[in-house]
Every structure is written in structure tokens, then in C-alpha cells.
mmCIF file of C-alpha atoms in Angstrom:
data_model
loop_
_atom_site.group_PDB
_atom_site.id
_atom_site.type_symbol
_atom_site.label_atom_id
_atom_site.label_comp_id
_atom_site.label_asym_id
_atom_site.label_seq_id
_atom_site.Cartn_x
_atom_site.Cartn_y
_atom_site.Cartn_z
ATOM 1 C CA MET Q 23 80.995 50.807 121.685
ATOM 2 C CA GLU Q 24 80.404 52.086 118.180
ATOM 3 C CA ALA Q 25 80.179 55.702 119.432
ATOM 4 C CA ALA Q 26 83.458 55.292 121.294
ATOM 5 C CA GLY Q 27 85.158 54.035 118.135
ATOM 6 C CA LEU Q 28 83.791 56.948 116.157
ATOM 7 C CA GLU Q 29 85.013 59.392 118.784
ATOM 8 C CA TRP Q 30 88.469 57.787 118.645
ATOM 9 C CA LEU Q 31 88.538 58.599 114.925
ATOM 10 C CA LEU Q 32 87.045 62.095 115.142
ATOM 11 C CA VAL Q 33 89.402 63.460 117.795
ATOM 12 C CA PRO Q 34 92.590 62.971 115.715
ATOM 13 C CA MET Q 35 90.787 64.317 112.655
ATOM 14 C CA GLN Q 36 89.732 67.458 114.507
ATOM 15 C CA GLN Q 37 93.271 67.886 115.804
ATOM 16 C CA LEU Q 38 94.649 67.489 112.284
ATOM 17 C CA VAL Q 39 92.233 70.062 110.899
ATOM 18 C CA SER Q 40 93.166 72.429 113.730
ATOM 19 C CA TRP Q 41 96.871 72.057 112.979
ATOM 20 C CA GLY Q 42 96.208 72.544 109.267
ATOM 21 C CA ALA Q 43 94.258 75.743 109.907
ATOM 22 C CA ALA Q 44 96.996 77.035 112.199
ATOM 23 C CA GLY Q 45 99.665 76.235 109.603
ATOM 24 C CA ALA Q 46 97.634 77.975 106.912
ATOM 25 C CA MET Q 47 97.385 81.069 109.113
ATOM 26 C CA VAL Q 48 101.133 81.123 109.793
ATOM 27 C CA PHE Q 49 102.406 80.560 106.250
ATOM 28 C CA GLY Q 50 99.380 81.325 104.079
ATOM 29 C CA GLY Q 51 99.961 85.064 104.268
ATOM 30 C CA VAL Q 52 103.355 84.871 102.555
ATOM 31 C CA VAL Q 53 102.272 82.578 99.697
ATOM 32 C CA PRO Q 54 100.794 85.423 97.546
ATOM 33 C CA TYR Q 55 104.198 87.092 97.354
ATOM 34 C CA ILE Q 56 105.983 84.056 95.913
ATOM 35 C CA PRO Q 57 104.795 84.619 92.292
ATOM 36 C CA GLN Q 58 105.486 88.368 92.584
ATOM 37 C CA TYR Q 59 108.981 87.695 93.961
ATOM 38 C CA ARG Q 60 109.706 85.246 91.148
ATOM 39 C CA ASP Q 61 108.402 87.674 88.501
ATOM 40 C CA ILE Q 62 110.646 90.462 89.791
ATOM 41 C CA ARG Q 63 113.693 88.185 89.835
ATOM 42 C CA ARG Q 64 112.935 86.858 86.364
ATOM 43 C CA THR Q 65 112.247 90.210 84.692
ATOM 44 C CA GLN Q 66 114.588 92.318 86.845
ATOM 45 C CA ASN Q 67 111.789 94.890 86.923
ATOM 46 C CA ALA Q 68 110.044 95.919 90.145
ATOM 47 C CA GLU Q 69 107.963 98.757 88.702
ATOM 48 C CA GLY Q 70 104.678 96.851 88.855
ATOM 49 C CA PHE Q 71 104.946 96.203 92.585
ATOM 50 C CA SER Q 72 104.465 98.976 95.127
ATOM 51 C CA THR Q 73 107.029 98.716 97.935
ATOM 52 C CA TYR Q 74 104.568 100.653 100.072
ATOM 53 C CA VAL Q 75 102.775 97.317 100.379
ATOM 54 C CA CYS Q 76 105.850 96.170 102.322
ATOM 55 C CA LEU Q 77 105.692 99.302 104.478
ATOM 56 C CA VAL Q 78 102.032 98.701 105.335
ATOM 57 C CA LEU Q 79 102.622 95.078 106.279
ATOM 58 C CA LEU Q 80 105.740 95.829 108.305
ATOM 59 C CA VAL Q 81 103.949 98.503 110.348
ATOM 60 C CA ALA Q 82 100.830 96.342 110.784
ATOM 61 C CA ASN Q 83 102.691 93.251 111.952
ATOM 62 C CA ILE Q 84 105.039 95.124 114.272
ATOM 63 C CA LEU Q 85 102.002 96.735 115.924
ATOM 64 C CA ARG Q 86 100.256 93.335 116.098
ATOM 65 C CA ILE Q 87 103.239 91.812 117.928
ATOM 66 C CA LEU Q 88 103.201 94.707 120.397
ATOM 67 C CA PHE Q 89 99.447 94.218 120.813
ATOM 68 C CA TRP Q 90 100.117 90.591 121.785
ATOM 69 C CA PHE Q 91 102.016 91.766 124.875
ATOM 70 C CA GLY Q 92 98.936 93.639 126.055
ATOM 71 C CA ARG Q 93 96.320 91.099 125.026
ATOM 72 C CA ARG Q 94 97.453 87.546 124.361
ATOM 73 C CA PHE Q 95 95.758 86.164 121.258
ATOM 74 C CA GLU Q 96 96.347 82.852 119.494
ATOM 75 C CA SER Q 97 100.009 81.998 118.876
ATOM 76 C CA PRO Q 98 99.516 81.211 115.130
ATOM 77 C CA LEU Q 99 98.622 84.876 114.591
ATOM 78 C CA LEU Q 100 101.795 85.893 116.414
ATOM 79 C CA TRP Q 101 103.965 83.575 114.316
ATOM 80 C CA GLN Q 102 102.205 84.814 111.200
ATOM 81 C CA SER Q 103 103.384 88.338 111.990
ATOM 82 C CA ILE Q 104 106.977 87.202 112.513
ATOM 83 C CA ILE Q 105 107.038 85.258 109.233
ATOM 84 C CA MET Q 106 105.420 88.166 107.376
ATOM 85 C CA ILE Q 107 108.018 90.665 108.642
ATOM 86 C CA ILE Q 108 110.827 88.423 107.380
ATOM 87 C CA THR Q 109 109.068 88.016 104.014
ATOM 88 C CA MET Q 110 108.551 91.753 103.544
ATOM 89 C CA LEU Q 111 112.204 92.449 104.303
ATOM 90 C CA LEU Q 112 113.178 89.915 101.633
ATOM 91 C CA MET Q 113 110.806 91.590 99.155
ATOM 92 C CA LEU Q 114 112.282 94.998 99.965
ATOM 93 C CA LYS Q 115 115.814 93.687 99.542
ATOM 94 C CA LEU Q 116 115.041 92.300 96.095
ATOM 95 C CA CYS Q 117 113.130 95.394 94.916
ATOM 96 C CA THR Q 118 115.897 97.713 96.111
ATOM 97 C CA GLU Q 119 118.634 95.685 94.440
ATOM 98 C CA VAL Q 120 116.703 95.541 91.152
ATOM 99 C CA ARG Q 121 115.844 99.251 91.147
ATOM 100 C CA VAL Q 122 119.360 100.400 92.070
ATOM 101 C CA SER Q 123 120.855 98.005 89.535
ATOM 102 C CA ASN Q 124 118.691 99.501 86.790
ATOM 103 C CA GLU Q 125 119.623 103.028 87.823
ATOM 104 C CA LEU Q 126 123.306 102.143 87.790
ATOM 105 C CA ASN Q 127 122.934 100.609 84.348
ATOM 106 C CA ILE Q 128 121.387 103.852 83.077
ATOM 107 C CA LYS Q 129 124.282 105.831 84.550
ATOM 108 C CA ARG Q 130 126.864 103.501 83.055
ATOM 109 C CA ARG Q 131 125.326 103.704 79.581
ATOM 110 C CA SER Q 132 125.156 107.492 79.748
ATOM 111 C CA PHE Q 133 128.742 107.751 80.938
ATOM 112 C CA ALA Q 134 130.010 105.386 78.216
ATOM 113 C CA ALA Q 135 128.404 107.462 75.438
ATOM 114 C CA ALA Q 136 131.171 109.917 74.604
ATOM 115 C CA ASP Q 137 128.836 112.855 74.227
ATOM 116 C CA SER Q 138 129.020 116.151 76.091
ATOM 117 C CA LYS Q 139 125.241 116.070 76.531
ATOM 118 C CA ASP Q 140 125.556 112.869 78.518
ATOM 119 C CA GLU Q 141 127.378 114.775 81.240
ATOM 120 C CA GLU Q 142 124.089 116.438 82.089
ATOM 121 C CA ILE Q 143 122.531 113.049 82.859
ATOM 122 C CA LYS Q 144 123.523 112.192 86.377
ATOM 123 C CA ALA Q 145 122.432 109.402 88.645
ATOM 124 C CA PRO Q 146 120.172 110.501 91.487
ATOM 125 C CA PRO Q 147 121.969 111.091 94.792
ATOM 126 C CA LYS Q 148 121.915 108.350 97.329
ATOM 127 C CA ARG Q 149 119.501 108.945 100.165
ATOM 128 C CA SER Q 150 119.049 107.554 103.618
ATOM 129 C CA TYR Q 151 116.190 107.922 106.055
ATOM 130 C CA LEU Q 152 118.311 110.335 108.127
ATOM 131 C CA ASP Q 153 117.830 112.963 105.393
ATOM 132 C CA PHE Q 154 114.216 113.331 106.507
ATOM 133 C CA ASP Q 155 113.231 114.222 102.965
ATOM 134 C CA LEU Q 156 109.625 113.165 102.448
ATOM 135 C CA ASN Q 157 110.159 113.140 98.686
ATOM 136 C CA TYR Q 158 112.593 110.269 99.141
ATOM 137 C CA PHE Q 159 110.820 108.485 101.972
ATOM 138 C CA TRP Q 160 110.768 104.722 101.430
ATOM 139 C CA HIS Q 161 112.739 105.151 98.234
ATOM 140 C CA TRP Q 162 116.276 104.699 99.444
ATOM 141 C CA SER Q 163 119.235 103.279 97.604
ATOM 142 C CA LYS Q 164 120.360 100.798 100.261
ATOM 143 C CA PHE Q 165 118.457 97.994 101.917
ATOM 144 C CA THR Q 166 120.173 98.808 105.217
ATOM 145 C CA ASP Q 167 118.317 102.143 105.287
ATOM 146 C CA TYR Q 168 115.004 100.269 105.294
ATOM 147 C CA VAL Q 169 116.226 98.013 108.098
ATOM 148 C CA GLN Q 170 117.325 101.026 110.155
ATOM 149 C CA CYS Q 171 113.945 102.693 109.640
ATOM 150 C CA VAL Q 172 112.073 99.529 110.684
ATOM 151 C CA LEU Q 173 114.259 99.115 113.780
ATOM 152 C CA THR Q 174 113.731 102.767 114.726
ATOM 153 C CA PHE Q 175 109.954 102.427 114.364
ATOM 154 C CA THR Q 176 109.996 99.205 116.399
ATOM 155 C CA GLY Q 177 112.092 100.786 119.144
ATOM 156 C CA VAL Q 178 109.929 103.911 119.462
ATOM 157 C CA THR Q 179 106.574 102.094 119.371
ATOM 158 C CA GLY Q 180 107.922 99.375 121.662
ATOM 159 C CA TYR Q 181 108.992 101.943 124.254
ATOM 160 C CA ILE Q 182 105.615 103.720 124.099
ATOM 161 C CA THR Q 183 103.824 100.372 124.435
ATOM 162 C CA TYR Q 184 105.942 99.487 127.469
ATOM 163 C CA LEU Q 185 104.956 102.759 129.171
ATOM 164 C CA TRP Q 186 101.216 102.359 128.437
ATOM 165 C CA LEU Q 187 100.858 98.595 128.662
ATOM 166 C CA ASP Q 188 98.627 98.852 131.740
ATOM 167 C CA SER Q 189 96.082 101.002 129.904
ATOM 168 C CA SER Q 190 93.351 98.853 128.361
ATOM 169 C CA LEU Q 191 92.293 101.778 126.140
ATOM 170 C CA PHE Q 192 95.807 102.070 124.721
ATOM 171 C CA VAL Q 193 96.092 98.307 124.181
ATOM 172 C CA GLU Q 194 92.752 98.094 122.360
ATOM 173 C CA THR Q 195 93.650 101.131 120.238
ATOM 174 C CA LEU Q 196 96.984 99.528 119.406
ATOM 175 C CA GLY Q 197 95.191 96.369 118.305
ATOM 176 C CA PHE Q 198 92.818 98.366 116.126
ATOM 177 C CA LEU Q 199 95.684 100.298 114.504
ATOM 178 C CA ALA Q 200 97.498 97.016 113.786
ATOM 179 C CA VAL Q 201 94.623 95.333 111.956
ATOM 180 C CA PHE Q 202 93.353 98.549 110.341
ATOM 181 C CA THR Q 203 96.804 99.214 108.890
ATOM 182 C CA GLU Q 204 96.859 95.670 107.527
ATOM 183 C CA ALA Q 205 93.373 96.200 106.096
ATOM 184 C CA MET Q 206 94.842 99.081 104.077
ATOM 185 C CA LEU Q 207 97.378 96.684 102.547
ATOM 186 C CA GLY Q 208 95.947 96.815 99.039
ATOM 187 C CA VAL Q 209 95.405 100.587 98.964
ATOM 188 C CA PRO Q 210 98.941 101.460 97.685
ATOM 189 C CA GLN Q 211 98.543 98.928 94.873
ATOM 190 C CA LEU Q 212 94.995 100.168 94.210
ATOM 191 C CA TYR Q 213 96.242 103.756 93.937
ATOM 192 C CA ARG Q 214 99.199 102.796 91.773
ATOM 193 C CA ASN Q 215 96.945 100.948 89.352
ATOM 194 C CA TYR Q 216 94.669 104.001 89.223
ATOM 195 C CA GLN Q 217 97.627 106.282 88.512
ATOM 196 C CA ASN Q 218 98.911 104.058 85.713
ATOM 197 C CA ARG Q 219 95.416 103.266 84.411
ATOM 198 C CA SER Q 220 96.841 99.765 84.106
ATOM 199 C CA THR Q 221 97.694 96.696 86.176
ATOM 200 C CA GLU Q 222 100.663 95.755 83.991
ATOM 201 C CA GLY Q 223 103.541 94.436 86.102
ATOM 202 C CA MET Q 224 101.218 93.503 88.959
ATOM 203 C CA SER Q 225 100.825 89.786 89.599
ATOM 204 C CA VAL Q 226 97.127 88.958 89.352
ATOM 205 C CA LYS Q 227 97.959 85.616 90.987
ATOM 206 C CA MET Q 228 99.205 87.558 93.982
ATOM 207 C CA VAL Q 229 95.926 89.493 94.290
ATOM 208 C CA LEU Q 230 93.850 86.321 93.853
ATOM 209 C CA MET Q 231 95.848 84.738 96.661
ATOM 210 C CA TRP Q 232 95.364 87.903 98.707
ATOM 211 C CA THR Q 233 91.615 87.589 98.285
ATOM 212 C CA SER Q 234 91.391 83.898 99.102
ATOM 213 C CA GLY Q 235 93.827 84.248 102.007
ATOM 214 C CA ASP Q 236 92.057 87.280 103.471
ATOM 215 C CA THR Q 237 88.690 85.535 103.153
ATOM 216 C CA PHE Q 238 90.032 82.471 104.970
ATOM 217 C CA LYS Q 239 91.708 84.674 107.574
ATOM 218 C CA THR Q 240 88.519 86.655 108.255
ATOM 219 C CA LEU Q 241 86.505 83.453 108.671
ATOM 220 C CA TYR Q 242 89.231 82.171 111.000
ATOM 221 C CA PHE Q 243 88.935 85.340 113.099
ATOM 222 C CA ILE Q 244 85.153 85.032 113.325
ATOM 223 C CA LEU Q 245 85.033 81.303 114.100
ATOM 224 C CA ASN Q 246 87.802 81.499 116.704
ATOM 225 C CA GLN Q 247 86.326 84.604 118.342
ATOM 226 C CA ALA Q 248 89.445 86.694 117.817
ATOM 227 C CA PRO Q 249 89.385 90.308 119.063
ATOM 228 C CA PHE Q 250 86.599 92.150 117.223
ATOM 229 C CA GLN Q 251 89.115 94.503 115.553
ATOM 230 C CA PHE Q 252 90.480 91.545 113.603
ATOM 231 C CA SER Q 253 87.116 90.543 112.116
ATOM 232 C CA ILE Q 254 85.997 94.051 111.123
ATOM 233 C CA CYS Q 255 89.256 94.984 109.446
ATOM 234 C CA GLY Q 256 89.481 91.552 107.824
ATOM 235 C CA LEU Q 257 86.217 92.256 105.997
ATOM 236 C CA LEU Q 258 87.514 95.665 104.908
ATOM 237 C CA GLN Q 259 90.658 94.011 103.548
ATOM 238 C CA VAL Q 260 88.580 91.584 101.456
ATOM 239 C CA PHE Q 261 86.654 94.511 99.915
ATOM 240 C CA VAL Q 262 89.931 96.238 98.908
ATOM 241 C CA ASP Q 263 91.183 92.996 97.313
ATOM 242 C CA ILE Q 264 87.983 92.729 95.272
ATOM 243 C CA ALA Q 265 88.401 96.349 94.125
ATOM 244 C CA ILE Q 266 91.909 95.549 92.800
ATOM 245 C CA LEU Q 267 90.570 92.509 90.942
ATOM 246 C CA LEU Q 268 87.922 94.743 89.372
ATOM 247 C CA GLN Q 269 90.709 97.084 88.247
ATOM 248 C CA ALA Q 270 92.532 94.171 86.631
ATOM 249 C CA TYR Q 271 89.356 93.234 84.743
ATOM 250 C CA LEU Q 272 88.451 96.779 83.671
ATOM 251 C CA TYR Q 273 91.933 97.828 82.566
ATOM 252 C CA SER Q 274 92.381 94.546 80.708
ATOM 253 C CA TYR Q 275 89.137 94.630 78.732
ATOM 254 C CA TYR Q 276 88.707 98.419 78.603
ATOM 255 C CA PRO Q 277 92.211 99.936 78.284
ATOM 256 C CA GLN Q 278 92.391 103.551 79.388
ATOM 257 C CA LYS Q 279 94.787 106.309 78.465
ATOM 258 C CA PRO Q 280 97.441 106.724 81.182
ATOM 259 C CA VAL Q 281 97.213 109.887 83.228
ATOM 260 C CA SER Q 282 100.275 112.092 82.905
ATOM 261 C CA HIS Q 283 101.751 112.882 86.284
ATOM 262 C CA THR Q 284 105.070 114.144 87.584
ATOM 263 C CA THR Q 285 107.478 111.357 88.314
ATOM 264 C CA HIS Q 286 110.107 111.165 90.972
ATOM 265 C CA PRO Q 287 113.606 111.949 89.662
ATOM 266 C CA ALA Q 288 114.965 108.771 91.190
ATOM 267 C CA SER Q 289 112.298 106.472 89.864
ATOM 268 C CA THR Q 290 109.618 106.237 87.245
ATOM 269 C CA LYS Q 291 106.789 106.395 89.776
ATOM 270 C CA ALA Q 292 106.176 107.904 93.186
ATOM 271 C CA LEU Q 293 104.889 104.642 94.620
#
């Protein structure tokens, strides 16, 4: 009788914990970007955040959704990808608006200064992904260009996946590419910090949340026996997060002289 009463209490508790873990998987991935989003809106400066992080996550989650059609994994992971894609598009929209706004302000100030020398200072030409100029890739002046690029990538990869969906080798490779790409999430930020010899403008809160979220996610993969690609690449992602935290510590306590490097004419940094 006592065991039955205990079981009556444990079952709802287990269900509640299961729902909580699923909710954390779905929405936990977007939480790290909230402080970064707020910082960019507050300062109107997106230089500390690499938009290539958005590119990595968009590619990874699009591939993960396509992988789901070939090998059905848990639905929270599928919803996580959908929510993450929406979040990255919002981040891109904000970063693009802030960057273009700053460029326009520079042009307006130069134009207003009644000086013949100011005529030499011109705003960079607007670019779209149809230009196929690698120097301007993922550095366009309109948010719609990013959306068009993402839709094109989704359409091409979706069509290829449809043709090869019956091949288990292709499906498993697709799954590996999805989680491996996501594991490389922190690499653009890692490289940018190395270039600048500083982590100024980067939200340390965001990276701390990355680390805790990726640790939780990797444990979730292992305990729920997710496809092996998920667990391996989850561990790799945690190691990259730790490397970025080490950069934040080193550059904070041991400032280094920035390395001079050629900047892109349309922005202050290549990434």
C-alpha cells in the first residue's frame, strides 16, 4: 500500500522532470543570445558579435531538420532547431539594421561637411548574394538578402535530401554534418577574439550560457541515447566554449597588443 502511494507520487514527478528537460532543450538554446541582443540594441554597436555565428547555426539547424526526415529523433530536438532558426534570423535583422544605420550615419556626416575632401569618402556599394562576391559574402546591406540566401540553401539541400533519402549512408552523413557544423558554433567568435586580441563587445554571459547549455545538451544526448553524432559533437562544442572563456580571462588579465590586419571596406572587421 505504501509502495503504491509512493509510485503515485513518483510518476507525476518523473513526468514533470521529463517535460522540464524537454522545455529546456527547446528554449534553452536561445537564452544565451538574449543578453547579446539586448547589448546590441542598447549600444547600437554589433561589432563585438560575429554574424557568422548566425550562419553556422542556421546551416546546422536546417541540416538537422532535414536529418529528421531520414531518421526520426526526439521531437524536442526538432522544435529546438525551428526556434533557433527564428532566433538567428532576428539576430541577423538587428545586426544588419545597426551596421547599416552606422554606415549611413558616417555617410551623412561626411556629406554634411562642406569640404571637397569629403567627396572622396563614399558609402560602400550595396551588395546582395546574387553578386557572388566572396569578399561581401554574409555582409550584405539588406536583411532580405540573408533570407533569400537561407531559402536558397534550404531549397537546394532539401531537394538533394529528397533524392537521397533512401540512402542510409547519406542520412547518417547528413546527421553528422548537422551536429558537426553546430559544434563549430564558437569558432567564428574564437577567431574574431584572436584577431582583435580582445573580447571587448562580446557578451561573456552569452558564452557562459553557451557552456552550461551545451553541457546540459550533451548530457541529454547521452542519457537519451540520441544518435552518436550528437554526443560526439556536443563534447567538441563544450571544448570550444571553454576555449572562448579562456580567451576572455587571458585578454582581460593579460591585455595584448591588437594585431594589425586589413579590414573590409564596408565594415571594420571581416567577421
